[in-house]
Amino acid sequence: MPAPTSASASASASASAPASGPATAPAPAPSVVSVSVAVLRAEARLFAREPGAWFWIVLFPTALLTVLGLVPAFREPSKDLGGLRVVDLYVPVALLLSTITAGVQSMPNVLTGYRERGILRRLSTTPARPVALLLSQVVLHGAAVLVSAVLALAVGRLAFGVALPRQPLGYAVAFVLAALAALATGTVIAALSRTVKIAAAFGTIVFFPTMFSAGVWAPVQTMPQTLQTIVQATPLGAAARALGQAAAGDWPDWTLLGVSALWAVVLIAVSARWFRWE
Amino acid sequence: MPIIEVDGLRKAYGNRTVVDGVSFTVGEGEIFGILGPNGAGKTTTVECVAGLRVPDAGTVRVAGIDPRTDRDEVRQILGMQLQESELQAKLTVREALELYSAFYRRPADWRPLAERLGLTAHLRSRFASLSGGQKQRLFIALALVGSPRLVVLDELTTGLDPRGRRDTWALIEEVRASGVTVLLVTHFMEEAQHLCDRVAVIDAGRVAALDTPSGLVSGAASPTVISFTPSEPVGSGELEALPGAVSVRERDGRLTVDGTDETVDAVVSLLARRGITARRLRIADATLDDAFLDLTGRTPASVPAPFPAAPAAAAERGEG
């Protein structure tokens, strides 16, 4: 009786198909991209709930620029600065300051906390990978730094008449390399710190030298020659100088861009080597 | 086909061997307990099952798949609750459920799942604001949201009050009733006794015994506890000499004898012969606690209990 047998077989197969997938028709697992997008979306919502991070990364650099811009003497062109005003020099400094607060202060604490509280470990029990969480944090902090940069350039231009960069592409390249190096510094801090407390202490130790090298206290152009040479060997010191050149309309020195890029590569390699997921 | 097959599993951290030749199989639809004192190697064992750690030796199969070579496939069919792992403090219950759903090939609809776990009223609550019990229920939901065939629950009820623990047990029974196999890691005897179909007792990285909870209890050296207050003093030496008696304790005139059913008969007839009344006589089965201590404690273990699934112990006895 071939007909009834095959009929019942196909009936049972179609009945069991929706219930027990793997044996019959394995649906494709969600792709790495769609899983990463889901993680990024969740992390973006969480990032939006951190007003402290927003303040320090997005608002604080422009607030500092505004305060300095309100000092009348800082709006006077100076011969020592090659005809530029102090407020002109502080626009790139504001950009670099936001890469520092994002990369050195905010991100390492988030990542170290995720590891300390077992969030990375929990994620590693699912088909998602904890690296998706790390990359989401890098992307979100990078985006916040970008928003901060646009805000500083806009306020500088509109409130204080600071000219927009005359070599925009070179400016963008120098800025992206600086942001990469700063965020990579953050992943190194997170890699080497076992607890949030250690990460915060480590971040503070790194915070002041990087701010100094970025020219927060005195723009790099105003430093004595020897000090300039030293500072330009640091990722943000080199970027500060490169941003100054691009603002004036020149393509930045390849050596300066190379210094920032090399730092970024080395720091990424260090964190990839030492980062612990649990 | 068993859903979990572990054979000769070994894992060392540096010089410290944590898991030393563990073997067991778990059938589909079972609640299988892994019981043992702290530091016995329970968590490492289940981490190897889940593919979170790479064993030094031995084989692990989950539904026939090697978690080492096909991590992704195992993660699609295995849901896991880990000890001491949290979620992002400001992530809401709803966001967590939606996020974890996105990881799986055939996610369960999280709404009925949340309903069943009593989370519907808390969907908008942030993780940090949840109570311990709510967090545990959310973790169970996240372990189930991928429609797994197997869930691994590690020390799930640690830190819950007795009421929360009972509620969680009921949930685990529901989970199994829906056809999901449960691998339960615990150090609560009561929990294992209440929930598990079979239990592997792990001590110092080895399987000390593997049986049903009642099998473990009846296999213990002293499965019965007799206690009473005699109307006249009885020498404890006399009681210890009775057949099957393992130990005798006295406290405030009340005697407690650990032994077997044979000991019960002997005690009763001894007292009858002497004309002694046994006030408030109580006879109880030993608990899994007693069996556990018997297996893992350093108590007089000269007579290893005859566990069917511990051939190594039997062989040693044969030689001695």
CSV table of N, CA and C in Angstrom, one decimal, chain A residues 65 95-96 118 218 267 272:
chain,number,residue,atom,x,y,z
A,65,LEU,N,35.8,76.1,25.2
A,65,LEU,CA,36.1,77.0,24.1
A,65,LEU,C,35.3,78.3,24.3
A,95,LEU,N,38.5,69.8,20.0
A,95,LEU,CA,38.3,68.6,19.3
A,95,LEU,C,39.1,67.4,20.0
A,96,LEU,N,40.3,67.7,20.3
A,96,LEU,CA,41.2,66.7,20.9
A,96,LEU,C,40.7,66.4,22.3
A,118,GLY,N,30.5,40.6,34.7
A,118,GLY,CA,30.2,39.4,34.0
A,118,GLY,C,29.3,39.6,32.8
A,218,ALA,N,48.4,74.9,27.2
A,218,ALA,CA,49.0,75.8,26.3
A,218,ALA,C,49.1,75.1,24.9
A,267,LEU,N,48.7,50.6,19.8
A,267,LEU,CA,47.8,50.5,21.0
A,267,LEU,C,46.7,49.5,20.7
A,272,ALA,N,44.5,44.1,21.7
A,272,ALA,CA,44.1,42.9,21.2
A,272,ALA,C,44.8,41.7,21.8
